[in-house]
Amino acid sequence: MKVTVVGAGHVGATCAQRIVERDIADVYLVDIVEGLAAGKALDLAQAAPLIGHSRRIEGGTEYGPAEGSEVVVITAGVARKPGMSRDDLLATNGKIVTAIVEQVSAVAPGAIIIMVTNPLDVTTHIAMQVSGLPRERVMGMAGALDTARFRAFIGMELSCSARDVQAMVLGGHGDSMVPLAGYATVGGVPVTQLIAPERLAEIIRRTRDGGAEIVGLMKTGSAFYAPSAGVTEMVASILRDEGRVLPVSVLLQGEFGIEDTFVGVPVKLGAGGVNEIIEVELSEDELAALHASAAHVRETVAAWERLKDE
Ligand code: APR
């Protein structure tokens, strides 16, 4: 099994580390900056005897070694600075992602693409357009991260293990994300029975602003530990055919009443990528929020269509 990770920055290098150290696959790490991916890959290879895994990891600037990859994770691009929205990255990252997917498609045409570069739902749309792959094989990682943030905050609120918190965050990766309070449970107990409505509303607000809170603290970049953990869950579920149910940005074609838009919804991930889109029952408000989220993604895609030839 081989995974290519494009972008050897914070998210990409940490993804590569998690994938080899969890013994999921061999990794080829690519970056446009000469020596960066090769250097980090060599460093990670030298950690192998200490960590105790046998995975191969190499790095470079060329795409040739990506041949034969089952999965390609794309993290290349610029990250947010304080005060920036994810959409502010569109012009730069849209062009970067287009060039990368062209190169990936030439050497690994069948590989499943997991997009991480922001603005997530739009870069995933670009990846599908450029690669021509079916929707089962092109997806964006956002919901796994947003859901992990929601679960972590609920765990902090109740001083309990976040592992025992189950929850689901749908929608676009941005201000329009849709945390589903009604589906959140702790050890099977609905959180609505454990947390007062005003506190829960505050947790949802913090989840929605979870990325910006970290950008505000770090100032020079955006989150990478939890994003890379989200990617790793997806890669493991696909390569090991685990059938994990995770929210993933996927092209909807009528599901939830949404047409031709990438938006985060629960899917079953296994061999071949997206095995099933799970149409959970939503309240009227939640469905309206999901539709608003999809409308925002469509507007950003339209902005990209205007920008891309400039
Ligand atoms: N090809 C390959 N690599 C590229 C290219 C390109 N055309 N353009 C930029 N890169 C590389 C950079 O050299 C850098 O090493 O992408 C890497 C990005 O790393 P960071 O700046 O550390 O950004 P990171 O925090 O990893 O975030 C990457 O993920 O979560 C999203 O919003 C985030 O869009 C951003 C992306």
XYZ file of C-alpha atoms and ligand atoms in Angstrom:
346
model
C 0.000 0.000 0.000
C 1.299 3.447 -0.879
C -0.035 6.896 -0.043
C 1.321 10.044 -1.646
C 1.050 13.190 0.452
C 1.405 16.427 -1.513
C 2.644 19.358 0.582
C 5.292 18.707 3.214
C 4.220 21.577 5.459
C 2.595 21.273 8.848
C -0.437 19.247 7.806
C 1.289 17.151 5.135
C 4.353 16.167 7.154
C 2.218 15.292 10.181
C -0.085 13.172 7.958
C 2.954 11.349 6.609
C 4.202 10.754 10.145
C 0.855 9.413 11.365
C 0.397 7.137 8.337
C 3.791 5.423 8.661
C 3.876 5.364 12.461
C 0.408 3.787 12.590
C 1.648 1.205 10.067
C -1.103 2.064 7.577
C 0.951 2.438 4.366
C 4.256 3.471 2.833
C 4.380 7.193 2.061
C 5.797 9.367 -0.704
C 5.913 13.015 0.372
C 6.080 15.748 -2.312
C 6.670 19.473 -2.007
C 7.563 22.195 -4.485
C 10.329 23.482 -2.195
C 13.603 21.752 -3.076
C 14.772 19.426 -0.293
C 11.863 20.012 2.085
C 9.978 16.759 1.482
C 13.198 14.766 1.043
C 14.581 16.138 4.313
C 11.438 15.525 6.355
C 11.012 12.040 4.859
C 14.598 11.157 5.753
C 14.067 12.430 9.295
C 10.881 10.330 9.596
C 12.675 7.265 8.185
C 15.342 7.684 10.850
C 12.650 7.710 13.550
C 11.388 4.293 12.358
C 13.790 2.156 14.446
C 12.909 4.157 17.567
C 9.169 4.129 16.981
C 9.338 0.531 15.791
C 7.660 0.398 12.390
C 8.833 -0.985 9.051
C 7.135 1.432 6.669
C 9.075 3.112 3.877
C 8.943 6.883 3.546
C 10.598 8.934 0.830
C 10.283 12.497 -0.333
C 11.003 14.688 -3.339
C 9.781 17.357 -5.737
C 8.891 14.979 -8.590
C 5.578 13.201 -9.137
C 7.010 10.043 -10.783
C 7.394 8.153 -7.463
C 3.673 8.735 -6.773
C 2.927 6.064 -9.399
C 1.028 3.144 -7.906
C -0.386 5.121 -4.988
C -3.782 3.918 -3.810
C -4.509 7.259 -2.123
C -3.198 10.789 -2.738
C -3.656 13.349 0.049
C -3.344 16.974 -1.087
C -2.345 19.494 1.589
C -0.297 21.885 -0.563
C -1.132 25.546 -0.559
C -1.063 28.541 1.701
C -2.577 28.451 5.188
C -4.620 31.171 6.889
C -3.166 34.099 8.785
C -5.152 35.874 11.533
C -8.198 37.695 10.158
C -8.353 35.626 6.959
C -11.282 33.406 6.050
C -10.738 30.099 4.282
C -12.301 31.639 1.169
C -9.525 34.276 1.098
C -7.194 31.446 0.048
C -9.213 30.631 -3.076
C -7.222 32.395 -5.814
C -3.840 31.077 -4.675
C -4.849 27.596 -3.580
C -7.233 26.986 -6.501
C -4.342 27.399 -8.932
C -1.951 25.307 -6.829
C -4.477 22.473 -6.538
C -5.253 22.525 -10.283
C -1.569 22.121 -11.180
C -1.072 19.350 -8.612
C -4.106 17.297 -9.646
C -2.956 17.475 -13.293
C 0.418 16.033 -12.283
C -1.060 13.418 -9.946
C -3.553 12.277 -12.597
C -0.732 11.734 -15.079
C 1.105 9.252 -12.827
C -1.587 7.805 -10.547
C -4.800 8.122 -12.565
C -6.848 5.698 -10.446
C -5.803 6.944 -7.024
C -8.404 8.105 -4.533
C -7.887 11.816 -3.804
C -8.383 13.232 -0.324
C -8.285 17.026 -0.396
C -7.217 19.044 2.641
C -6.223 22.398 1.125
C -8.684 25.205 1.896
C -11.230 26.409 0.924
C -11.912 22.716 1.240
C -15.225 22.098 -0.479
C -14.158 24.172 -3.494
C -10.684 22.660 -3.880
C -12.347 19.222 -3.755
C -14.687 20.351 -6.541
C -11.631 21.492 -8.551
C -9.906 18.135 -7.937
C -12.896 16.252 -9.314
C -13.157 18.519 -12.362
C -9.458 18.272 -13.190
C -9.050 14.536 -12.476
C -12.311 13.404 -14.085
C -12.612 10.770 -11.331
C -16.019 9.495 -10.170
C -17.385 11.020 -6.966
C -16.581 7.897 -4.932
C -12.881 8.633 -5.422
C -12.607 12.388 -4.727
C -13.403 13.688 -1.263
C -12.498 16.403 1.195
C -11.392 16.082 4.802
C -13.229 18.568 6.999
C -16.081 16.867 8.805
C -13.761 14.435 10.582
C -11.884 17.448 11.973
C -14.943 19.559 12.786
C -16.531 16.555 14.490
C -13.365 15.864 16.484
C -13.380 19.485 17.672
C -17.035 19.205 18.711
C -16.311 15.938 20.563
C -13.221 17.399 22.256
C -15.144 20.454 23.503
C -18.007 18.297 24.820
C -15.436 16.098 26.607
C -13.792 19.208 28.134
C -17.176 20.551 29.255
C -18.113 17.312 31.007
C -14.576 16.395 32.138
C -15.006 13.036 30.455
C -13.066 11.145 27.830
C -13.636 12.597 24.372
C -13.416 8.992 23.097
C -16.805 8.322 24.626
C -18.365 11.326 22.902
C -20.052 10.592 19.588
C -21.169 13.483 17.415
C -21.573 14.649 13.837
C -20.806 17.963 12.151
C -22.120 18.408 8.617
C -22.007 21.148 5.998
C -19.205 23.124 4.432
C -15.897 23.617 6.221
C -16.364 27.188 7.310
C -18.743 29.476 9.092
C -21.677 27.583 7.622
C -20.826 24.199 9.177
C -23.747 22.405 10.834
C -23.013 20.694 14.195
C -25.880 18.294 15.006
C -26.507 18.669 18.733
C -29.372 16.157 18.598
C -27.039 13.363 17.451
C -24.335 14.004 20.071
C -24.068 11.412 22.835
C -21.700 10.613 25.698
C -21.459 6.884 26.326
C -24.849 6.608 24.645
C -26.510 9.394 26.707
C -27.742 12.361 24.612
C -25.662 15.464 25.445
C -28.865 17.483 25.472
C -29.569 15.702 28.808
C -26.132 16.582 30.190
C -25.382 20.110 28.996
C -27.683 23.132 29.334
C -28.870 24.615 26.020
C -26.933 27.887 26.425
C -23.676 26.036 27.169
C -24.278 23.729 24.217
C -24.846 26.762 21.966
C -21.499 28.141 23.184
C -19.767 24.806 22.423
C -21.273 24.841 18.928
C -20.034 28.405 18.395
C -16.555 27.402 19.548
C -16.609 24.377 17.219
C -17.581 26.588 14.278
C -14.722 28.976 15.106
C -12.362 26.145 16.097
C -9.909 26.765 13.264
C -9.880 30.547 13.713
C -9.240 30.174 17.474
C -6.046 28.246 16.696
C -4.972 30.656 13.926
C -5.493 33.510 16.424
C -3.266 31.813 18.978
C -0.504 30.599 16.637
C -0.528 33.699 14.401
C 1.857 32.216 11.844
C -0.184 29.280 10.577
C -3.226 27.105 11.091
C -4.073 23.849 12.860
C -2.326 20.666 11.826
C -2.396 17.994 14.534
C -6.141 17.417 14.452
C -6.431 17.920 10.666
C -3.742 15.306 10.050
C -5.454 12.939 12.500
C -8.702 13.386 10.525
C -6.931 12.520 7.264
C -5.324 9.462 8.848
C -8.706 8.080 9.987
C -9.987 8.416 6.418
C -6.901 6.838 4.828
C -6.998 3.907 7.283
C -10.694 3.292 6.694
C -10.199 3.225 2.912
C -7.034 1.120 2.787
C -8.186 -1.354 5.447
C -11.771 -1.369 4.146
C -12.992 -0.569 7.655
C -16.314 0.978 6.701
C -15.964 3.824 9.193
C -18.850 6.293 9.195
C -17.386 9.796 9.069
C -18.575 13.114 7.732
C -16.734 13.749 4.467
C -17.061 16.419 1.793
C -18.563 14.550 -1.146
C -20.406 15.542 -4.327
C -24.120 15.388 -3.604
C -26.357 14.458 -6.510
C -29.796 14.795 -5.048
C -29.051 13.508 -1.527
C -30.499 15.841 1.124
C -32.180 17.672 -1.797
C -28.786 19.114 -2.880
C -27.500 18.853 -6.455
C -23.924 18.940 -7.783
C -22.314 20.477 -4.704
C -19.510 19.241 -2.445
C -20.609 19.437 1.151
C -19.859 17.471 4.304
C -22.291 14.618 5.022
C -21.934 11.227 6.747
C -20.476 8.582 4.469
C -19.238 5.030 4.814
C -15.571 4.864 3.811
C -14.023 1.644 2.626
C -12.203 0.030 -0.303
C -12.846 2.173 -3.371
C -13.521 5.323 -1.315
C -17.042 6.503 -0.550
C -19.124 3.309 -0.284
C -22.357 4.970 0.762
C -23.808 8.390 1.557
C -25.927 8.133 4.687
C -28.987 10.353 4.534
C -29.565 10.989 8.238
C -32.836 12.521 9.280
C -32.422 16.246 9.935
C -34.679 18.772 11.623
C -36.086 21.570 9.486
C -33.493 24.000 10.873
C -30.600 21.601 10.329
C -31.693 20.897 6.749
C -32.034 24.642 6.095
C -28.521 25.174 7.534
C -27.138 22.390 5.299
C -28.765 23.984 2.250
C -27.349 27.410 3.218
C -23.939 25.796 3.566
C -24.271 24.231 0.096
C -25.351 27.584 -1.356
C -22.208 29.183 0.078
C -20.030 26.463 -1.491
C -21.767 27.016 -4.872
C -21.093 30.783 -4.650
C -17.415 30.127 -3.962
C -17.231 27.676 -6.870
C -18.770 30.382 -9.097
C -16.154 32.863 -7.826
C -13.462 30.322 -8.770
C -14.932 29.903 -12.287
C -14.504 33.677 -12.753
C -11.015 33.728 -11.226
C -9.380 30.695 -12.724
C -8.424 32.096 -16.121
C -7.105 35.434 -14.787
N 3.196 21.890 -5.029
C 3.624 21.219 -3.929
N 3.693 21.790 -2.710
C 3.326 23.075 -2.602
C 2.879 23.834 -3.715
C 2.819 23.176 -4.970
N 2.404 23.798 -6.076
N 2.596 25.086 -3.284
C 2.833 25.114 -1.957
N 3.278 23.899 -1.543
C 3.700 23.498 -0.207
C 4.518 24.541 0.519
O 5.865 24.547 0.074
C 4.385 24.102 1.967
O 5.436 23.247 2.373
O 2.561 23.315 0.637
C 3.050 23.335 1.991
C 1.989 23.981 2.878
O 2.424 23.852 4.180
P 2.121 24.936 5.320
O 2.407 26.293 4.797
O 2.785 24.456 6.553
O 0.523 24.856 5.467
P -0.308 23.783 6.310
O -0.512 24.291 7.680
O 0.269 22.434 6.109
O -1.729 23.894 5.570
C -1.877 23.424 4.246
O -4.131 22.710 4.629
O -5.545 22.989 6.428
C -5.205 23.449 5.160
O -5.789 25.801 5.206
C -4.714 24.885 5.191
O -4.771 25.222 2.837
C -3.909 24.955 3.940
C -3.331 23.548 3.822
